[in-house]
Structures are given as C-alpha cells and as structure tokens.
Amino acid sequence: MSGLSEIARAAGVSMSTVSRVLNRRPGVNDETRQRVLAVLAEMPYTPRGVGALQRTGVIGLLVPELSNPVFPAFAEALEVRAARLGYSSLLCNTRATGAAAMGEEEYVRMLLARGVEGMVFVSPEITNVEVPLGQAPRPSYYAKLLDDGVQMVFLNGATPSLDVPDVTVDEQHAGYAATRHLVELGHRRVGFVSGPARSLPSRLKRAGWAAALEEDGLPAGAEFVAHGPFGPEGGAEAVAALLDTVRPTAVICSSDHMAIGVLREAHRRGLRVPEDLSVVGFDDIPLAAYCLPSLTTLAQPIEEMAAAAVDELVHRLDPDRRRRPPGNYTRVFRPRLVVRETTAPPRLV
C-alpha cells in the first residue's frame, strides 16, 4: 500500500505537501504538484488507497464537465442518493481547464489515495470522443483498476470490452422518438444536428433518426447530418451547414445544449421557431422549459439512473453481498418525449 509517507519520500516533499495536493488546497506551486502527481502515477494501485485498512464511507463521482447543465444534475442526483445510503461523495470535474486542472486518471489516483471505497464515472473518458485520443485513458487503465479490486460503475458509458457495470439511457430510441414526433407533425425533411462523428451516443441517435425516416420512405442520407462539438456553438455551426444546403424544416439535436445554439442561429437568420424550423433537443436540462420558445426534448430519467448507479456500486461494496453470475450488469432507461413550443407542423409554402 502506498501511504502518504511513501509518496512524500518518493516526491521529495513533506507529507503536508502531499496532503495539500490530494485535497486540492492552495500553497503548492505547479511544479511540485506535478511531481507529486507523477509519483502517484507510478505507485501501485490499491483498492482504497491509504484508507484500505478501514471503511471510509466515501465514494468518488467523476463527471466530464460542469458547463453543460445535465452533468451537475447527474452529480446532484448521485450525491443525494449516496447520502441516503450513508455515503459521502467527492466530486471531480475531469475536463476542467487551466494550469492546475487534473484529468480523469489523475483524479482517480487522488481519490484512491484519499481512501474512496468506489467510484461512479459519468460519461467516462474512454467513451468521450472530445478528449484527444492520445490523452484519453486506455482500456488497460480501467482493466488495471478492476484487477486491483476497485469497485466502479459507468453512467452513460457502456464499454463492452470492460466488465464494468453500466447504467445508460436508450440513445437509439431517443433519436427514433424525436424523429417520429416530427414526422407525425408532417415534416418530410428532417435534419440531424449531431455531436462529433465518433461519439457513440450521437451514432446511436443517428441510427434511430434514420430508422424513423426510412419507415416513411423519407431521406436519411449523410447530407442531412451535420456534426459539431457538443455545446451551443457546435449546434449553431451544424444547423448553419444544414440550412445552407438541404434546408430542413425540422432538426433533432444530440443535446439540449446544442439545441440552444440552433435556436440562436435560427433567430440570427430571421427564421421563426417552430413556424420555419422545428427543433427537438435531448436531456431536458432545466433551461429547456425556459427558452423562448420552450424546447421540445427527450428527458433522461436522471434521478432514476443516478439511483440505479449508486445502488449497484453500494451493492458491490457490501462484503456480504450475494455474488451475481459472471457477466456485465447493464440497465437501460428509456427517455421520455416532452413536447413544448419548438415543434409544430411545417408551414405551407
């Protein structure tokens, strides 16, 4: 087991300095912080780091970002559920920017050294295509955690190559349901404002979008798909490309965050929503109900998904639990269509 004294000795610093680094406290320059983290990177994993000799009652929650409101919503739901089950939580923003920012793997080592009993990864970096491929943890990184007995659950991060329990939303059904809603309103030219091309959630939504269109013999070719980074800017860029080419009467979006950018670009062009362009998002973030017009979207059952993830982690932390048969644990939740003001029948031309 790698304790504070071993880490401090290897890094050539005091134990208090190691403690400051692990607890993200001020008073440590960046060079020293990086040296301590480098030592942690070389230390062998242990199931609960310096807390391996006792139950700490703490779990780690790792989310990719906090700028998209859906992730703070997941973090809050996870924390509330954990507290109800008697666990405290440590929240880590794995895609923060700045000189002192830490990535997912650095946070994992910090959490282990602080004695967390287990972790919930929300959209882990192995499935997060916006992280440069050379910087994202390899499957062997997660496999090493599993081999060392670290208990973890993925939330919206299904990875068949890893035996990690996963709680996920049915992305393909989301794309299908959003598109069927528009087709039933009378739309015949439905575009897809997609996240990055390698994004698994976006690919699954695209499959659902295409299936719904093909049922009615409607166009579902690549020219009706435009990719952009997740976020309002990416949504605006993608819908601009569609409006300049195929001119859809409606679009579905990979996220509400992207849909907000679509609404902005439509307004900039003098298009009325939903009269000239119907828009469907995904997530049902709190802002969706307060956009002008309010956003039709597919709601993720965030509280239910968070409860399932924490319950599964706590089950695996229980030393007296009954063993499940070999194989992965997966729970798939269906999103719910929430119809608001951004969808309507197409305007007659």
PDB file of N, CA and C in Angstrom, residues 192-266:
ATOM      1  N   PHE A 192     -30.355  16.187 -38.810  1.00  0.00           N
ATOM      2  CA  PHE A 192     -29.805  15.743 -37.532  1.00  0.00           C
ATOM      3  C   PHE A 192     -28.590  16.601 -37.199  1.00  0.00           C
ATOM      4  N   VAL A 193     -28.696  17.385 -36.126  1.00  0.00           N
ATOM      5  CA  VAL A 193     -27.586  18.180 -35.599  1.00  0.00           C
ATOM      6  C   VAL A 193     -26.847  17.279 -34.615  1.00  0.00           C
ATOM      7  N   SER A 194     -25.741  16.718 -35.090  1.00  0.00           N
ATOM      8  CA  SER A 194     -25.039  15.670 -34.357  1.00  0.00           C
ATOM      9  C   SER A 194     -23.852  16.218 -33.591  1.00  0.00           C
ATOM     10  N   GLY A 195     -23.483  15.486 -32.531  1.00  0.00           N
ATOM     11  CA  GLY A 195     -22.207  15.735 -31.883  1.00  0.00           C
ATOM     12  C   GLY A 195     -21.091  15.197 -32.774  1.00  0.00           C
ATOM     13  N   PRO A 196     -19.868  15.116 -32.260  1.00  0.00           N
ATOM     14  CA  PRO A 196     -18.733  14.621 -33.055  1.00  0.00           C
ATOM     15  C   PRO A 196     -19.021  13.260 -33.669  1.00  0.00           C
ATOM     16  N   ALA A 197     -18.471  13.029 -34.860  1.00  0.00           N
ATOM     17  CA  ALA A 197     -18.793  11.834 -35.633  1.00  0.00           C
ATOM     18  C   ALA A 197     -18.463  10.543 -34.897  1.00  0.00           C
ATOM     19  N   ARG A 198     -17.417  10.554 -34.029  1.00  0.00           N
ATOM     20  CA  ARG A 198     -17.031   9.326 -33.331  1.00  0.00           C
ATOM     21  C   ARG A 198     -17.824   9.093 -32.058  1.00  0.00           C
ATOM     22  N   SER A 199     -18.658  10.038 -31.687  1.00  0.00           N
ATOM     23  CA  SER A 199     -19.412   9.921 -30.438  1.00  0.00           C
ATOM     24  C   SER A 199     -20.415   8.779 -30.525  1.00  0.00           C
ATOM     25  N   LEU A 200     -20.302   7.801 -29.619  1.00  0.00           N
ATOM     26  CA  LEU A 200     -21.234   6.679 -29.620  1.00  0.00           C
ATOM     27  C   LEU A 200     -22.676   7.133 -29.379  1.00  0.00           C
ATOM     28  N   PRO A 201     -22.964   8.020 -28.406  1.00  0.00           N
ATOM     29  CA  PRO A 201     -24.349   8.478 -28.239  1.00  0.00           C
ATOM     30  C   PRO A 201     -24.904   9.126 -29.506  1.00  0.00           C
ATOM     31  N   SER A 202     -24.087   9.921 -30.193  1.00  0.00           N
ATOM     32  CA  SER A 202     -24.562  10.551 -31.424  1.00  0.00           C
ATOM     33  C   SER A 202     -24.814   9.517 -32.512  1.00  0.00           C
ATOM     34  N   ARG A 203     -23.940   8.504 -32.613  1.00  0.00           N
ATOM     35  CA  ARG A 203     -24.131   7.467 -33.633  1.00  0.00           C
ATOM     36  C   ARG A 203     -25.417   6.683 -33.364  1.00  0.00           C
ATOM     37  N   LEU A 204     -25.691   6.418 -32.090  1.00  0.00           N
ATOM     38  CA  LEU A 204     -26.912   5.687 -31.760  1.00  0.00           C
ATOM     39  C   LEU A 204     -28.156   6.523 -32.055  1.00  0.00           C
ATOM     40  N   LYS A 205     -28.111   7.811 -31.721  1.00  0.00           N
ATOM     41  CA  LYS A 205     -29.252   8.678 -32.049  1.00  0.00           C
ATOM     42  C   LYS A 205     -29.455   8.747 -33.555  1.00  0.00           C
ATOM     43  N   ARG A 206     -28.343   8.798 -34.289  1.00  0.00           N
ATOM     44  CA  ARG A 206     -28.456   8.839 -35.749  1.00  0.00           C
ATOM     45  C   ARG A 206     -29.131   7.574 -36.279  1.00  0.00           C
ATOM     46  N   ALA A 207     -28.805   6.420 -35.705  1.00  0.00           N
ATOM     47  CA  ALA A 207     -29.443   5.174 -36.138  1.00  0.00           C
ATOM     48  C   ALA A 207     -30.950   5.233 -35.914  1.00  0.00           C
ATOM     49  N   GLY A 208     -31.371   5.778 -34.766  1.00  0.00           N
ATOM     50  CA  GLY A 208     -32.798   5.916 -34.501  1.00  0.00           C
ATOM     51  C   GLY A 208     -33.460   6.905 -35.436  1.00  0.00           C
ATOM     52  N   TRP A 209     -32.787   8.016 -35.714  1.00  0.00           N
ATOM     53  CA  TRP A 209     -33.275   9.035 -36.661  1.00  0.00           C
ATOM     54  C   TRP A 209     -33.485   8.419 -38.038  1.00  0.00           C
ATOM     55  N   ALA A 210     -32.484   7.686 -38.517  1.00  0.00           N
ATOM     56  CA  ALA A 210     -32.577   7.081 -39.844  1.00  0.00           C
ATOM     57  C   ALA A 210     -33.691   6.048 -39.909  1.00  0.00           C
ATOM     58  N   ALA A 211     -33.835   5.236 -38.862  1.00  0.00           N
ATOM     59  CA  ALA A 211     -34.870   4.204 -38.854  1.00  0.00           C
ATOM     60  C   ALA A 211     -36.262   4.828 -38.943  1.00  0.00           C
ATOM     61  N   ALA A 212     -36.480   5.913 -38.194  1.00  0.00           N
ATOM     62  CA  ALA A 212     -37.792   6.567 -38.211  1.00  0.00           C
ATOM     63  C   ALA A 212     -38.096   7.157 -39.581  1.00  0.00           C
ATOM     64  N   LEU A 213     -37.100   7.737 -40.235  1.00  0.00           N
ATOM     65  CA  LEU A 213     -37.317   8.329 -41.559  1.00  0.00           C
ATOM     66  C   LEU A 213     -37.540   7.252 -42.612  1.00  0.00           C
ATOM     67  N   GLU A 214     -36.761   6.183 -42.534  1.00  0.00           N
ATOM     68  CA  GLU A 214     -36.864   5.129 -43.542  1.00  0.00           C
ATOM     69  C   GLU A 214     -38.209   4.412 -43.476  1.00  0.00           C
ATOM     70  N   GLU A 215     -38.834   4.396 -42.305  1.00  0.00           N
ATOM     71  CA  GLU A 215     -40.167   3.796 -42.191  1.00  0.00           C
ATOM     72  C   GLU A 215     -41.168   4.458 -43.122  1.00  0.00           C
ATOM     73  N   ASP A 216     -40.989   5.769 -43.349  1.00  0.00           N
ATOM     74  CA  ASP A 216     -41.905   6.521 -44.210  1.00  0.00           C
ATOM     75  C   ASP A 216     -41.288   6.853 -45.564  1.00  0.00           C
ATOM     76  N   GLY A 217     -40.157   6.230 -45.877  1.00  0.00           N
ATOM     77  CA  GLY A 217     -39.529   6.477 -47.158  1.00  0.00           C
ATOM     78  C   GLY A 217     -38.982   7.885 -47.308  1.00  0.00           C
ATOM     79  N   LEU A 218     -38.572   8.500 -46.208  1.00  0.00           N
ATOM     80  CA  LEU A 218     -38.071   9.873 -46.224  1.00  0.00           C
ATOM     81  C   LEU A 218     -36.548   9.878 -46.284  1.00  0.00           C
ATOM     82  N   PRO A 219     -35.953  10.958 -46.790  1.00  0.00           N
ATOM     83  CA  PRO A 219     -34.493  10.998 -46.956  1.00  0.00           C
ATOM     84  C   PRO A 219     -33.754  10.965 -45.623  1.00  0.00           C
ATOM     85  N   ALA A 220     -32.736  10.085 -45.558  1.00  0.00           N
ATOM     86  CA  ALA A 220     -31.924   9.962 -44.345  1.00  0.00           C
ATOM     87  C   ALA A 220     -30.462   9.834 -44.726  1.00  0.00           C
ATOM     88  N   GLY A 221     -30.060  10.541 -45.775  1.00  0.00           N
ATOM     89  CA  GLY A 221     -28.688  10.472 -46.238  1.00  0.00           C
ATOM     90  C   GLY A 221     -27.751  11.340 -45.421  1.00  0.00           C
ATOM     91  N   ALA A 222     -26.449  11.190 -45.684  1.00  0.00           N
ATOM     92  CA  ALA A 222     -25.427  11.920 -44.933  1.00  0.00           C
ATOM     93  C   ALA A 222     -25.554  13.422 -45.096  1.00  0.00           C
ATOM     94  N   GLU A 223     -26.162  13.872 -46.218  1.00  0.00           N
ATOM     95  CA  GLU A 223     -26.292  15.322 -46.427  1.00  0.00           C
ATOM     96  C   GLU A 223     -27.247  15.965 -45.427  1.00  0.00           C
ATOM     97  N   PHE A 224     -28.070  15.143 -44.752  1.00  0.00           N
ATOM     98  CA  PHE A 224     -28.993  15.673 -43.750  1.00  0.00           C
ATOM     99  C   PHE A 224     -28.405  15.622 -42.334  1.00  0.00           C
ATOM    100  N   VAL A 225     -27.125  15.273 -42.221  1.00  0.00           N
ATOM    101  CA  VAL A 225     -26.439  15.200 -40.931  1.00  0.00           C
ATOM    102  C   VAL A 225     -25.295  16.204 -40.916  1.00  0.00           C
ATOM    103  N   ALA A 226     -25.209  16.993 -39.861  1.00  0.00           N
ATOM    104  CA  ALA A 226     -24.095  17.928 -39.686  1.00  0.00           C
ATOM    105  C   ALA A 226     -23.529  17.760 -38.285  1.00  0.00           C
ATOM    106  N   HIS A 227     -22.210  17.673 -38.200  1.00  0.00           N
ATOM    107  CA  HIS A 227     -21.541  17.434 -36.924  1.00  0.00           C
ATOM    108  C   HIS A 227     -20.983  18.734 -36.343  1.00  0.00           C
ATOM    109  N   GLY A 228     -20.902  18.773 -35.027  1.00  0.00           N
ATOM    110  CA  GLY A 228     -20.293  19.901 -34.336  1.00  0.00           C
ATOM    111  C   GLY A 228     -19.925  19.506 -32.922  1.00  0.00           C
ATOM    112  N   PRO A 229     -19.072  20.276 -32.262  1.00  0.00           N
ATOM    113  CA  PRO A 229     -18.759  19.993 -30.855  1.00  0.00           C
ATOM    114  C   PRO A 229     -20.021  20.113 -30.002  1.00  0.00           C
ATOM    115  N   PHE A 230     -20.081  19.304 -28.942  1.00  0.00           N
ATOM    116  CA  PHE A 230     -21.199  19.439 -28.009  1.00  0.00           C
ATOM    117  C   PHE A 230     -21.169  20.840 -27.406  1.00  0.00           C
ATOM    118  N   GLY A 231     -22.313  21.499 -27.419  1.00  0.00           N
ATOM    119  CA  GLY A 231     -22.389  22.848 -26.889  1.00  0.00           C
ATOM    120  C   GLY A 231     -23.139  23.755 -27.850  1.00  0.00           C
ATOM    121  N   PRO A 232     -23.558  24.936 -27.389  1.00  0.00           N
ATOM    122  CA  PRO A 232     -24.319  25.851 -28.249  1.00  0.00           C
ATOM    123  C   PRO A 232     -23.589  26.241 -29.530  1.00  0.00           C
ATOM    124  N   GLU A 233     -22.265  26.479 -29.437  1.00  0.00           N
ATOM    125  CA  GLU A 233     -21.523  26.875 -30.628  1.00  0.00           C
ATOM    126  C   GLU A 233     -21.554  25.764 -31.673  1.00  0.00           C
ATOM    127  N   GLY A 234     -21.369  24.517 -31.225  1.00  0.00           N
ATOM    128  CA  GLY A 234     -21.418  23.399 -32.151  1.00  0.00           C
ATOM    129  C   GLY A 234     -22.793  23.240 -32.781  1.00  0.00           C
ATOM    130  N   GLY A 235     -23.837  23.453 -31.999  1.00  0.00           N
ATOM    131  CA  GLY A 235     -25.187  23.372 -32.549  1.00  0.00           C
ATOM    132  C   GLY A 235     -25.446  24.427 -33.595  1.00  0.00           C
ATOM    133  N   ALA A 236     -24.992  25.653 -33.325  1.00  0.00           N
ATOM    134  CA  ALA A 236     -25.173  26.743 -34.287  1.00  0.00           C
ATOM    135  C   ALA A 236     -24.421  26.463 -35.582  1.00  0.00           C
ATOM    136  N   GLU A 237     -23.190  25.979 -35.467  1.00  0.00           N
ATOM    137  CA  GLU A 237     -22.386  25.678 -36.661  1.00  0.00           C
ATOM    138  C   GLU A 237     -23.034  24.570 -37.487  1.00  0.00           C
ATOM    139  N   ALA A 238     -23.506  23.527 -36.813  1.00  0.00           N
ATOM    140  CA  ALA A 238     -24.072  22.390 -37.537  1.00  0.00           C
ATOM    141  C   ALA A 238     -25.363  22.762 -38.247  1.00  0.00           C
ATOM    142  N   VAL A 239     -26.261  23.466 -37.576  1.00  0.00           N
ATOM    143  CA  VAL A 239     -27.526  23.802 -38.235  1.00  0.00           C
ATOM    144  C   VAL A 239     -27.301  24.805 -39.354  1.00  0.00           C
ATOM    145  N   ALA A 240     -26.294  25.669 -39.217  1.00  0.00           N
ATOM    146  CA  ALA A 240     -25.973  26.599 -40.298  1.00  0.00           C
ATOM    147  C   ALA A 240     -25.606  25.831 -41.563  1.00  0.00           C
ATOM    148  N   ALA A 241     -24.816  24.760 -41.399  1.00  0.00           N
ATOM    149  CA  ALA A 241     -24.432  23.950 -42.555  1.00  0.00           C
ATOM    150  C   ALA A 241     -25.658  23.312 -43.204  1.00  0.00           C
ATOM    151  N   LEU A 242     -26.605  22.837 -42.400  1.00  0.00           N
ATOM    152  CA  LEU A 242     -27.808  22.222 -42.954  1.00  0.00           C
ATOM    153  C   LEU A 242     -28.692  23.251 -43.647  1.00  0.00           C
ATOM    154  N   LEU A 243     -28.843  24.409 -43.028  1.00  0.00           N
ATOM    155  CA  LEU A 243     -29.705  25.444 -43.617  1.00  0.00           C
ATOM    156  C   LEU A 243     -29.122  25.991 -44.916  1.00  0.00           C
ATOM    157  N   ASP A 244     -27.815  25.929 -45.053  1.00  0.00           N
ATOM    158  CA  ASP A 244     -27.172  26.411 -46.277  1.00  0.00           C
ATOM    159  C   ASP A 244     -27.220  25.385 -47.407  1.00  0.00           C
ATOM    160  N   THR A 245     -27.613  24.156 -47.097  1.00  0.00           N
ATOM    161  CA  THR A 245     -27.594  23.099 -48.125  1.00  0.00           C
ATOM    162  C   THR A 245     -28.975  22.472 -48.314  1.00  0.00           C
ATOM    163  N   VAL A 246     -29.358  21.554 -47.429  1.00  0.00           N
ATOM    164  CA  VAL A 246     -30.591  20.786 -47.646  1.00  0.00           C
ATOM    165  C   VAL A 246     -31.844  21.502 -47.148  1.00  0.00           C
ATOM    166  N   ARG A 247     -31.692  22.551 -46.375  1.00  0.00           N
ATOM    167  CA  ARG A 247     -32.811  23.365 -45.873  1.00  0.00           C
ATOM    168  C   ARG A 247     -33.927  22.502 -45.256  1.00  0.00           C
ATOM    169  N   PRO A 248     -33.641  21.838 -44.137  1.00  0.00           N
ATOM    170  CA  PRO A 248     -34.680  21.031 -43.483  1.00  0.00           C
ATOM    171  C   PRO A 248     -35.751  21.925 -42.878  1.00  0.00           C
ATOM    172  N   THR A 249     -36.937  21.351 -42.685  1.00  0.00           N
ATOM    173  CA  THR A 249     -37.996  22.072 -41.975  1.00  0.00           C
ATOM    174  C   THR A 249     -37.971  21.760 -40.483  1.00  0.00           C
ATOM    175  N   ALA A 250     -37.146  20.766 -40.101  1.00  0.00           N
ATOM    176  CA  ALA A 250     -37.044  20.383 -38.686  1.00  0.00           C
ATOM    177  C   ALA A 250     -35.699  19.718 -38.460  1.00  0.00           C
ATOM    178  N   VAL A 251     -35.204  19.788 -37.225  1.00  0.00           N
ATOM    179  CA  VAL A 251     -33.963  19.114 -36.862  1.00  0.00           C
ATOM    180  C   VAL A 251     -34.110  18.494 -35.477  1.00  0.00           C
ATOM    181  N   ILE A 252     -33.426  17.352 -35.283  1.00  0.00           N
ATOM    182  CA  ILE A 252     -33.244  16.827 -33.938  1.00  0.00           C
ATOM    183  C   ILE A 252     -31.785  17.083 -33.558  1.00  0.00           C
ATOM    184  N   CYS A 253     -31.510  17.204 -32.278  1.00  0.00           N
ATOM    185  CA  CYS A 253     -30.177  17.579 -31.801  1.00  0.00           C
ATOM    186  C   CYS A 253     -29.658  16.545 -30.807  1.00  0.00           C
ATOM    187  N   SER A 254     -28.331  16.396 -30.765  1.00  0.00           N
ATOM    188  CA  SER A 254     -27.718  15.433 -29.854  1.00  0.00           C
ATOM    189  C   SER A 254     -27.883  15.824 -28.398  1.00  0.00           C
ATOM    190  N   SER A 255     -28.113  17.112 -28.121  1.00  0.00           N
ATOM    191  CA  SER A 255     -28.263  17.563 -26.736  1.00  0.00           C
ATOM    192  C   SER A 255     -29.044  18.863 -26.714  1.00  0.00           C
ATOM    193  N   ASP A 256     -29.612  19.184 -25.562  1.00  0.00           N
ATOM    194  CA  ASP A 256     -30.269  20.482 -25.395  1.00  0.00           C
ATOM    195  C   ASP A 256     -29.277  21.625 -25.543  1.00  0.00           C
ATOM    196  N   HIS A 257     -28.048  21.395 -25.084  1.00  0.00           N
ATOM    197  CA  HIS A 257     -27.026  22.426 -25.201  1.00  0.00           C
ATOM    198  C   HIS A 257     -26.815  22.793 -26.662  1.00  0.00           C
ATOM    199  N   MET A 258     -26.765  21.802 -27.544  1.00  0.00           N
ATOM    200  CA  MET A 258     -26.646  22.069 -28.972  1.00  0.00           C
ATOM    201  C   MET A 258     -27.916  22.723 -29.497  1.00  0.00           C
ATOM    202  N   ALA A 259     -29.072  22.302 -29.001  1.00  0.00           N
ATOM    203  CA  ALA A 259     -30.337  22.864 -29.471  1.00  0.00           C
ATOM    204  C   ALA A 259     -30.439  24.351 -29.163  1.00  0.00           C
ATOM    205  N   ILE A 260     -29.875  24.779 -28.037  1.00  0.00           N
ATOM    206  CA  ILE A 260     -29.888  26.212 -27.712  1.00  0.00           C
ATOM    207  C   ILE A 260     -29.123  26.992 -28.780  1.00  0.00           C
ATOM    208  N   GLY A 261     -28.010  26.436 -29.254  1.00  0.00           N
ATOM    209  CA  GLY A 261     -27.281  27.079 -30.341  1.00  0.00           C
ATOM    210  C   GLY A 261     -28.080  27.104 -31.628  1.00  0.00           C
ATOM    211  N   VAL A 262     -28.865  26.056 -31.879  1.00  0.00           N
ATOM    212  CA  VAL A 262     -29.729  26.016 -33.060  1.00  0.00           C
ATOM    213  C   VAL A 262     -30.759  27.137 -33.001  1.00  0.00           C
ATOM    214  N   LEU A 263     -31.373  27.322 -31.839  1.00  0.00           N
ATOM    215  CA  LEU A 263     -32.361  28.397 -31.685  1.00  0.00           C
ATOM    216  C   LEU A 263     -31.732  29.757 -31.951  1.00  0.00           C
ATOM    217  N   ARG A 264     -30.524  29.943 -31.472  1.00  0.00           N
ATOM    218  CA  ARG A 264     -29.831  31.211 -31.680  1.00  0.00           C
ATOM    219  C   ARG A 264     -29.536  31.448 -33.160  1.00  0.00           C
ATOM    220  N   GLU A 265     -29.066  30.417 -33.857  1.00  0.00           N
ATOM    221  CA  GLU A 265     -28.749  30.561 -35.277  1.00  0.00           C
ATOM    222  C   GLU A 265     -30.014  30.799 -36.098  1.00  0.00           C
ATOM    223  N   ALA A 266     -31.095  30.132 -35.736  1.00  0.00           N
ATOM    224  CA  ALA A 266     -32.364  30.369 -36.441  1.00  0.00           C
ATOM    225  C   ALA A 266     -32.797  31.816 -36.265  1.00  0.00           C
TER     226      ALA A 266
END
